[in-house]
Amino acid sequence: MSAARLPRIDAHQHYWALSRGDYGWLRPEMVPIHRDFGPADLDPLLREAGIAGTIAVQAAPTEAETHYLLDLAAGCGTILGVVGWSDLEAADAPARIRALAADPLLVGLRPMVHDITDDDWLLRPALAPAVAEMQAQGLVFDALVRPRHLPRLIRFAQAYPGLPVVIDHLAKPDIAAGPEGAGRDAWARDMAALAAMPQVSCKLSGMATEAGPDWDVARLRPFATLALELFGPDRLLWGSDWPVLRLAGSYPQWWQATAELLAARPEAARDAILGGNAARIYLGRRGRRPC
């Protein structure tokens, strides 16, 4: 890639410490990622790729982990913002969100929708006060969903047109099954409906793990191309999903694959996807600027 006119930002990565004990999904058999990961592990990879900083995203459904990430960010210049977690159904959710948002490094919240038993959770009226407070605080709603959740996410976004929504990992389509796989048409149709709403953006992230360990750029390209067509260069954000990425490849591999996927796009489009959009959507709403 050519030299950037805007800082490169990884819009989706994680840090965790196993001793915290709140990562229920992180099992010992997930050998490549079942250990602690912190800035000292990622910073050399960021420097190698020429990436200025990251958005650190929650990996546990606890406010304690959000405070852990905010504390990390306070002492780490490469963490530009944190997408945390709060119980959006709690009776005191607005007060909890206000307290978290008092830290300017908090840029969004992410309920782990894909782990919630009730597929209709996004439609619960009890979420309304929390969503209103998120809007008042200038926070982004990160949507960690699977394709089956997209019809509900459409209704959620329609109900809250003032809430910026960022879809993580293209909503995790079955990339391993290929562009003709079962469910691909429904996924594409629902993503098109979401892309028609100007407050909705999407992350070009998590694709390698959905494609399987023998993935290549050719397998990813139909899905990345559709996302580019639907959301355009102004509402697509690049993220690594590191260290989860280690289940299917390395940071340099995904960075090089991204270069190939975006090679035909104009420089301005690449700049937007690789950093400019993250700066605007996450940092600009809270009055912060990338380093």
Tab-separated table of N, CA and C in Angstrom, residues 13-143:
chain	number	residue	atom	x	y	z
A	13	GLN	N	-9.893	-4.939	17.855
A	13	GLN	CA	-8.967	-5.912	18.440
A	13	GLN	C	-9.283	-6.061	19.921
A	14	HIS	N	-8.702	-7.085	20.535
A	14	HIS	CA	-9.010	-7.422	21.917
A	14	HIS	C	-7.735	-7.569	22.741
A	15	TYR	N	-7.859	-7.318	24.039
A	15	TYR	CA	-6.860	-7.699	25.030
A	15	TYR	C	-7.582	-8.449	26.137
A	16	TRP	N	-6.914	-9.441	26.722
A	16	TRP	CA	-7.518	-10.104	27.865
A	16	TRP	C	-6.459	-10.709	28.777
A	17	ALA	N	-6.874	-10.920	30.013
A	17	ALA	CA	-6.057	-11.590	31.026
A	17	ALA	C	-6.901	-12.720	31.606
A	18	LEU	N	-6.464	-13.959	31.405
A	18	LEU	CA	-7.280	-15.108	31.781
A	18	LEU	C	-7.623	-15.118	33.266
A	19	SER	N	-6.734	-14.600	34.092
A	19	SER	CA	-6.974	-14.615	35.537
A	19	SER	C	-8.194	-13.797	35.942
A	20	ARG	N	-8.675	-12.948	35.044
A	20	ARG	CA	-9.876	-12.162	35.356
A	20	ARG	C	-11.093	-13.061	35.505
A	21	GLY	N	-11.139	-14.167	34.761
A	21	GLY	CA	-12.168	-15.166	34.976
A	21	GLY	C	-13.531	-14.875	34.387
A	22	ASP	N	-13.653	-13.872	33.490
A	22	ASP	CA	-14.981	-13.568	32.949
A	22	ASP	C	-15.086	-13.812	31.444
A	23	TYR	N	-14.177	-14.601	30.895
A	23	TYR	CA	-14.216	-14.934	29.467
A	23	TYR	C	-14.763	-16.354	29.301
A	24	GLY	N	-16.075	-16.508	29.467
A	24	GLY	CA	-16.672	-17.829	29.462
A	24	GLY	C	-16.506	-18.581	28.151
A	25	TRP	N	-16.349	-17.857	27.056
A	25	TRP	CA	-16.250	-18.482	25.738
A	25	TRP	C	-14.833	-18.961	25.427
A	26	LEU	N	-13.848	-18.498	26.196
A	26	LEU	CA	-12.440	-18.739	25.875
A	26	LEU	C	-11.984	-20.027	26.558
A	27	ARG	N	-11.958	-21.113	25.791
A	27	ARG	CA	-11.722	-22.436	26.352
A	27	ARG	C	-10.279	-22.906	26.131
A	28	PRO	N	-9.763	-23.800	26.991
A	28	PRO	CA	-8.376	-24.257	26.873
A	28	PRO	C	-8.046	-24.883	25.528
A	29	GLU	N	-9.024	-25.516	24.898
A	29	GLU	CA	-8.733	-26.145	23.601
A	29	GLU	C	-8.480	-25.125	22.494
A	30	MET	N	-8.769	-23.862	22.746
A	30	MET	CA	-8.481	-22.807	21.760
A	30	MET	C	-7.031	-22.366	21.968
A	31	VAL	N	-6.129	-23.302	21.695
A	31	VAL	CA	-4.725	-23.167	22.096
A	31	VAL	C	-4.063	-21.872	21.614
A	32	PRO	N	-4.240	-21.442	20.354
A	32	PRO	CA	-3.517	-20.237	19.907
A	32	PRO	C	-3.905	-18.954	20.635
A	33	ILE	N	-5.058	-18.949	21.306
A	33	ILE	CA	-5.493	-17.709	21.959
A	33	ILE	C	-5.755	-17.882	23.452
A	34	HIS	N	-5.506	-19.082	23.967
A	34	HIS	CA	-5.787	-19.316	25.386
A	34	HIS	C	-4.572	-18.937	26.238
A	35	ARG	N	-4.293	-17.658	26.260
A	35	ARG	CA	-3.263	-17.076	27.123
A	35	ARG	C	-3.532	-15.586	27.202
A	36	ASP	N	-2.789	-14.891	28.030
A	36	ASP	CA	-2.957	-13.448	28.142
A	36	ASP	C	-2.430	-12.749	26.896
A	37	PHE	N	-3.116	-11.683	26.498
A	37	PHE	CA	-2.659	-10.827	25.400
A	37	PHE	C	-2.791	-9.379	25.828
A	38	GLY	N	-1.710	-8.627	25.648
A	38	GLY	CA	-1.704	-7.217	26.000
A	38	GLY	C	-1.009	-6.382	24.948
A	39	PRO	N	-0.916	-5.077	25.174
A	39	PRO	CA	-0.296	-4.185	24.188
A	39	PRO	C	1.122	-4.587	23.800
A	40	ALA	N	1.888	-5.162	24.706
A	40	ALA	CA	3.259	-5.558	24.372
A	40	ALA	C	3.280	-6.633	23.293
A	41	ASP	N	2.191	-7.410	23.184
A	41	ASP	CA	2.106	-8.439	22.148
A	41	ASP	C	1.712	-7.854	20.794
A	42	LEU	N	0.840	-6.855	20.817
A	42	LEU	CA	0.311	-6.307	19.563
A	42	LEU	C	1.141	-5.155	19.012
A	43	ASP	N	1.724	-4.331	19.864
A	43	ASP	CA	2.385	-3.114	19.390
A	43	ASP	C	3.446	-3.373	18.318
A	44	PRO	N	4.273	-4.437	18.421
A	44	PRO	CA	5.229	-4.688	17.330
A	44	PRO	C	4.556	-4.979	15.996
A	45	LEU	N	3.409	-5.643	16.030
A	45	LEU	CA	2.673	-5.932	14.803
A	45	LEU	C	2.086	-4.660	14.207
A	46	LEU	N	1.625	-3.755	15.075
A	46	LEU	CA	1.106	-2.474	14.597
A	46	LEU	C	2.217	-1.670	13.922
A	47	ARG	N	3.387	-1.626	14.555
A	47	ARG	CA	4.501	-0.872	13.969
A	47	ARG	C	4.894	-1.447	12.620
A	48	GLU	N	4.928	-2.765	12.526
A	48	GLU	CA	5.308	-3.416	11.262
A	48	GLU	C	4.334	-3.055	10.139
A	49	ALA	N	3.051	-2.944	10.461
A	49	ALA	CA	2.038	-2.637	9.454
A	49	ALA	C	1.838	-1.137	9.262
A	50	GLY	N	2.477	-0.319	10.089
A	50	GLY	CA	2.304	1.132	9.981
A	50	GLY	C	0.973	1.613	10.501
A	51	ILE	N	0.458	0.943	11.535
A	51	ILE	CA	-0.846	1.282	12.099
A	51	ILE	C	-0.641	2.132	13.346
A	52	ALA	N	-1.326	3.275	13.391
A	52	ALA	CA	-1.108	4.248	14.468
A	52	ALA	C	-1.750	3.837	15.777
A	53	GLY	N	-2.880	3.165	15.733
A	53	GLY	CA	-3.574	2.820	16.964
A	53	GLY	C	-4.772	1.944	16.691
A	54	THR	N	-5.499	1.628	17.768
A	54	THR	CA	-6.572	0.652	17.668
A	54	THR	C	-7.804	1.091	18.448
A	55	ILE	N	-8.903	0.411	18.145
A	55	ILE	CA	-10.094	0.428	18.981
A	55	ILE	C	-10.129	-0.923	19.695
A	56	ALA	N	-9.968	-0.915	21.007
A	56	ALA	CA	-10.006	-2.149	21.789
A	56	ALA	C	-11.459	-2.470	22.118
A	57	VAL	N	-11.865	-3.693	21.845
A	57	VAL	CA	-13.271	-4.101	21.961
A	57	VAL	C	-13.430	-5.136	23.064
A	58	GLN	N	-14.507	-5.032	23.810
A	58	GLN	CA	-14.765	-5.948	24.914
A	58	GLN	C	-14.802	-7.391	24.452
A	59	ALA	N	-14.438	-8.294	25.366
A	59	ALA	CA	-14.506	-9.725	25.087
A	59	ALA	C	-15.201	-10.479	26.207
A	60	ALA	N	-15.693	-9.743	27.222
A	60	ALA	CA	-16.425	-10.350	28.336
A	60	ALA	C	-17.634	-9.475	28.663
A	61	PRO	N	-18.767	-10.084	29.014
A	61	PRO	CA	-19.977	-9.307	29.302
A	61	PRO	C	-20.003	-8.801	30.740
A	62	THR	N	-18.992	-7.999	31.088
A	62	THR	CA	-18.915	-7.431	32.435
A	62	THR	C	-18.407	-5.997	32.340
A	63	GLU	N	-18.916	-5.146	33.238
A	63	GLU	CA	-18.376	-3.796	33.314
A	63	GLU	C	-16.971	-3.814	33.886
A	64	ALA	N	-16.641	-4.836	34.674
A	64	ALA	CA	-15.288	-4.946	35.217
A	64	ALA	C	-14.269	-5.048	34.089
A	65	GLU	N	-14.608	-5.806	33.041
A	65	GLU	CA	-13.668	-5.902	31.922
A	65	GLU	C	-13.570	-4.586	31.173
A	66	THR	N	-14.675	-3.852	31.082
A	66	THR	CA	-14.631	-2.535	30.448
A	66	THR	C	-13.678	-1.615	31.199
A	67	HIS	N	-13.736	-1.621	32.528
A	67	HIS	CA	-12.808	-0.807	33.314
A	67	HIS	C	-11.366	-1.280	33.124
A	68	TYR	N	-11.184	-2.590	33.002
A	68	TYR	CA	-9.852	-3.142	32.725
A	68	TYR	C	-9.294	-2.583	31.409
A	69	LEU	N	-10.127	-2.561	30.371
A	69	LEU	CA	-9.679	-2.033	29.079
A	69	LEU	C	-9.434	-0.528	29.149
A	70	LEU	N	-10.290	0.194	29.850
A	70	LEU	CA	-10.091	1.640	29.988
A	70	LEU	C	-8.812	1.944	30.754
A	71	ASP	N	-8.506	1.134	31.756
A	71	ASP	CA	-7.250	1.321	32.482
A	71	ASP	C	-6.058	1.038	31.578
A	72	LEU	N	-6.156	-0.016	30.764
A	72	LEU	CA	-5.092	-0.293	29.797
A	72	LEU	C	-4.911	0.879	28.847
A	73	ALA	N	-6.029	1.401	28.356
A	73	ALA	CA	-5.973	2.489	27.380
A	73	ALA	C	-5.344	3.740	27.972
A	74	ALA	N	-5.595	3.986	29.249
A	74	ALA	CA	-5.044	5.183	29.886
A	74	ALA	C	-3.523	5.166	29.901
A	75	GLY	N	-2.942	3.957	29.901
A	75	GLY	CA	-1.491	3.860	29.934
A	75	GLY	C	-0.868	3.402	28.636
A	76	CYS	N	-1.655	3.353	27.557
A	76	CYS	CA	-1.157	2.823	26.284
A	76	CYS	C	-1.552	3.757	25.152
A	77	GLY	N	-0.567	4.385	24.531
A	77	GLY	CA	-0.848	5.360	23.486
A	77	GLY	C	-1.445	4.788	22.224
A	78	THR	N	-1.339	3.471	22.028
A	78	THR	CA	-1.890	2.893	20.801
A	78	THR	C	-3.373	2.547	20.916
A	79	ILE	N	-3.946	2.551	22.132
A	79	ILE	CA	-5.376	2.316	22.277
A	79	ILE	C	-6.067	3.674	22.192
A	80	LEU	N	-6.729	3.921	21.088
A	80	LEU	CA	-7.362	5.218	20.845
A	80	LEU	C	-8.761	5.302	21.432
A	81	GLY	N	-9.402	4.170	21.593
A	81	GLY	CA	-10.747	4.142	22.141
A	81	GLY	C	-11.110	2.739	22.555
A	82	VAL	N	-12.137	2.625	23.401
A	82	VAL	CA	-12.597	1.339	23.918
A	82	VAL	C	-14.088	1.189	23.640
A	83	VAL	N	-14.455	0.048	23.068
A	83	VAL	CA	-15.860	-0.355	22.973
A	83	VAL	C	-16.099	-1.335	24.107
A	84	GLY	N	-16.871	-0.929	25.095
A	84	GLY	CA	-17.061	-1.722	26.292
A	84	GLY	C	-18.393	-2.425	26.342
A	85	TRP	N	-18.781	-2.803	27.559
A	85	TRP	CA	-20.026	-3.540	27.788
A	85	TRP	C	-20.720	-2.953	28.998
A	86	SER	N	-22.043	-2.917	28.950
A	86	SER	CA	-22.866	-2.601	30.106
A	86	SER	C	-24.178	-3.345	29.936
A	87	ASP	N	-24.830	-3.640	31.034
A	87	ASP	CA	-26.113	-4.338	30.980
A	87	ASP	C	-27.182	-3.350	30.522
A	88	LEU	N	-27.547	-3.423	29.256
A	88	LEU	CA	-28.468	-2.453	28.683
A	88	LEU	C	-29.905	-2.629	29.170
A	89	GLU	N	-30.183	-3.740	29.838
A	89	GLU	CA	-31.524	-3.963	30.386
A	89	GLU	C	-31.624	-3.620	31.867
A	90	ALA	N	-30.533	-3.258	32.501
A	90	ALA	CA	-30.568	-2.967	33.930
A	90	ALA	C	-31.463	-1.770	34.218
A	91	ALA	N	-32.107	-1.791	35.365
A	91	ALA	CA	-32.987	-0.678	35.734
A	91	ALA	C	-32.228	0.639	35.804
A	92	ASP	N	-30.939	0.563	36.180
A	92	ASP	CA	-30.121	1.771	36.272
A	92	ASP	C	-29.159	1.908	35.097
A	93	ALA	N	-29.518	1.311	33.950
A	93	ALA	CA	-28.633	1.337	32.785
A	93	ALA	C	-28.209	2.746	32.382
A	94	PRO	N	-29.104	3.734	32.297
A	94	PRO	CA	-28.647	5.077	31.910
A	94	PRO	C	-27.571	5.632	32.837
A	95	ALA	N	-27.745	5.441	34.161
A	95	ALA	CA	-26.745	5.943	35.105
A	95	ALA	C	-25.418	5.203	34.933
A	96	ARG	N	-25.484	3.901	34.706
A	96	ARG	CA	-24.264	3.120	34.499
A	96	ARG	C	-23.531	3.583	33.236
A	97	ILE	N	-24.297	3.829	32.192
A	97	ILE	CA	-23.689	4.271	30.929
A	97	ILE	C	-23.067	5.653	31.098
A	98	ARG	N	-23.741	6.547	31.798
A	98	ARG	CA	-23.177	7.875	32.053
A	98	ARG	C	-21.862	7.769	32.813
A	99	ALA	N	-21.822	6.875	33.790
A	99	ALA	CA	-20.602	6.719	34.581
A	99	ALA	C	-19.458	6.197	33.720
A	100	LEU	N	-19.728	5.219	32.878
A	100	LEU	CA	-18.682	4.701	31.993
A	100	LEU	C	-18.231	5.760	30.990
A	101	ALA	N	-19.199	6.506	30.458
A	101	ALA	CA	-18.892	7.498	29.427
A	101	ALA	C	-18.182	8.717	29.987
A	102	ALA	N	-18.084	8.830	31.302
A	102	ALA	CA	-17.294	9.917	31.884
A	102	ALA	C	-15.829	9.790	31.489
A	103	ASP	N	-15.413	8.583	31.142
A	103	ASP	CA	-14.061	8.370	30.613
A	103	ASP	C	-14.107	8.622	29.108
A	104	PRO	N	-13.396	9.628	28.602
A	104	PRO	CA	-13.470	9.953	27.171
A	104	PRO	C	-12.916	8.867	26.261
A	105	LEU	N	-12.213	7.896	26.840
A	105	LEU	CA	-11.702	6.798	26.020
A	105	LEU	C	-12.789	5.783	25.665
A	106	LEU	N	-13.928	5.833	26.350
A	106	LEU	CA	-15.039	4.959	25.978
A	106	LEU	C	-15.713	5.530	24.737
A	107	VAL	N	-15.778	4.754	23.660
A	107	VAL	CA	-16.363	5.248	22.413
A	107	VAL	C	-17.601	4.469	21.980
A	108	GLY	N	-17.877	3.344	22.642
A	108	GLY	CA	-19.040	2.557	22.263
A	108	GLY	C	-19.317	1.462	23.260
A	109	LEU	N	-20.435	0.770	23.049
A	109	LEU	CA	-20.810	-0.383	23.851
A	109	LEU	C	-21.192	-1.527	22.925
A	110	ARG	N	-20.940	-2.755	23.410
A	110	ARG	CA	-21.242	-3.923	22.589
A	110	ARG	C	-21.859	-5.033	23.434
A	111	PRO	N	-23.175	-5.222	23.326
A	111	PRO	CA	-23.760	-6.432	23.902
A	111	PRO	C	-23.365	-7.628	23.047
A	112	MET	N	-23.122	-8.763	23.689
A	112	MET	CA	-22.678	-9.950	22.936
A	112	MET	C	-23.911	-10.700	22.436
A	113	VAL	N	-24.571	-10.075	21.440
A	113	VAL	CA	-25.870	-10.572	20.959
A	113	VAL	C	-25.765	-12.010	20.485
A	114	HIS	N	-24.672	-12.376	19.843
A	114	HIS	CA	-24.592	-13.724	19.276
A	114	HIS	C	-24.484	-14.818	20.348
A	115	ASP	N	-24.304	-14.420	21.622
A	115	ASP	CA	-24.287	-15.384	22.713
A	115	ASP	C	-25.568	-15.347	23.550
A	116	ILE	N	-26.496	-14.457	23.215
A	116	ILE	CA	-27.737	-14.334	23.980
A	116	ILE	C	-28.756	-15.361	23.461
A	117	THR	N	-29.351	-16.104	24.354
A	117	THR	CA	-30.249	-17.194	23.967
A	117	THR	C	-31.446	-16.699	23.160
A	118	ASP	N	-31.996	-15.567	23.546
A	118	ASP	CA	-33.181	-15.026	22.885
A	118	ASP	C	-32.779	-14.276	21.613
A	119	ASP	N	-33.103	-14.837	20.455
A	119	ASP	CA	-32.761	-14.193	19.190
A	119	ASP	C	-33.488	-12.868	18.996
A	120	ASP	N	-34.570	-12.644	19.754
A	120	ASP	CA	-35.323	-11.397	19.655
A	120	ASP	C	-34.876	-10.350	20.687
A	121	TRP	N	-33.751	-10.573	21.320
A	121	TRP	CA	-33.296	-9.681	22.400
A	121	TRP	C	-33.210	-8.228	21.945
A	122	LEU	N	-32.760	-7.989	20.721
A	122	LEU	CA	-32.618	-6.625	20.217
A	122	LEU	C	-33.947	-5.877	20.165
A	123	LEU	N	-35.049	-6.597	20.170
A	123	LEU	CA	-36.362	-5.966	20.046
A	123	LEU	C	-37.020	-5.683	21.392
A	124	ARG	N	-36.346	-5.971	22.488
A	124	ARG	CA	-36.953	-5.771	23.808
A	124	ARG	C	-37.126	-4.278	24.106
A	125	PRO	N	-38.327	-3.854	24.510
A	125	PRO	CA	-38.555	-2.444	24.856
A	125	PRO	C	-37.674	-1.965	26.003
A	126	ALA	N	-37.216	-2.892	26.852
A	126	ALA	CA	-36.409	-2.506	28.009
A	126	ALA	C	-35.082	-1.872	27.611
A	127	LEU	N	-34.674	-2.023	26.362
A	127	LEU	CA	-33.408	-1.442	25.906
A	127	LEU	C	-33.505	0.066	25.664
A	128	ALA	N	-34.707	0.581	25.510
A	128	ALA	CA	-34.891	1.968	25.064
A	128	ALA	C	-34.186	3.002	25.945
A	129	PRO	N	-34.299	2.938	27.283
A	129	PRO	CA	-33.603	3.955	28.077
A	129	PRO	C	-32.089	3.926	27.906
A	130	ALA	N	-31.522	2.727	27.806
A	130	ALA	CA	-30.073	2.614	27.613
A	130	ALA	C	-29.659	3.176	26.261
A	131	VAL	N	-30.427	2.864	25.232
A	131	VAL	CA	-30.107	3.375	23.903
A	131	VAL	C	-30.180	4.901	23.880
A	132	ALA	N	-31.184	5.459	24.529
A	132	ALA	CA	-31.299	6.919	24.582
A	132	ALA	C	-30.074	7.533	25.253
A	133	GLU	N	-29.593	6.878	26.311
A	133	GLU	CA	-28.404	7.405	26.998
A	133	GLU	C	-27.154	7.240	26.139
A	134	MET	N	-27.051	6.149	25.400
A	134	MET	CA	-25.925	5.981	24.477
A	134	MET	C	-25.898	7.129	23.465
A	135	GLN	N	-27.068	7.457	22.926
A	135	GLN	CA	-27.140	8.555	21.967
A	135	GLN	C	-26.741	9.872	22.626
A	136	ALA	N	-27.211	10.099	23.834
A	136	ALA	CA	-26.881	11.347	24.531
A	136	ALA	C	-25.388	11.463	24.797
A	137	GLN	N	-24.726	10.329	24.998
A	137	GLN	CA	-23.296	10.334	25.302
A	137	GLN	C	-22.416	10.225	24.050
A	138	GLY	N	-23.036	10.122	22.874
A	138	GLY	CA	-22.256	10.030	21.639
A	138	GLY	C	-21.553	8.698	21.455
A	139	LEU	N	-22.156	7.622	21.971
A	139	LEU	CA	-21.553	6.295	21.890
A	139	LEU	C	-22.059	5.519	20.681
A	140	VAL	N	-21.217	4.629	20.192
A	140	VAL	CA	-21.536	3.755	19.060
A	140	VAL	C	-22.042	2.416	19.592
A	141	PHE	N	-23.011	1.830	18.899
A	141	PHE	CA	-23.511	0.495	19.209
A	141	PHE	C	-22.824	-0.493	18.286
A	142	ASP	N	-21.937	-1.318	18.835
A	142	ASP	CA	-21.313	-2.382	18.042
A	142	ASP	C	-22.228	-3.588	18.042
A	143	ALA	N	-22.556	-4.091	16.872
A	143	ALA	CA	-23.497	-5.201	16.730
A	143	ALA	C	-22.732	-6.491	16.464
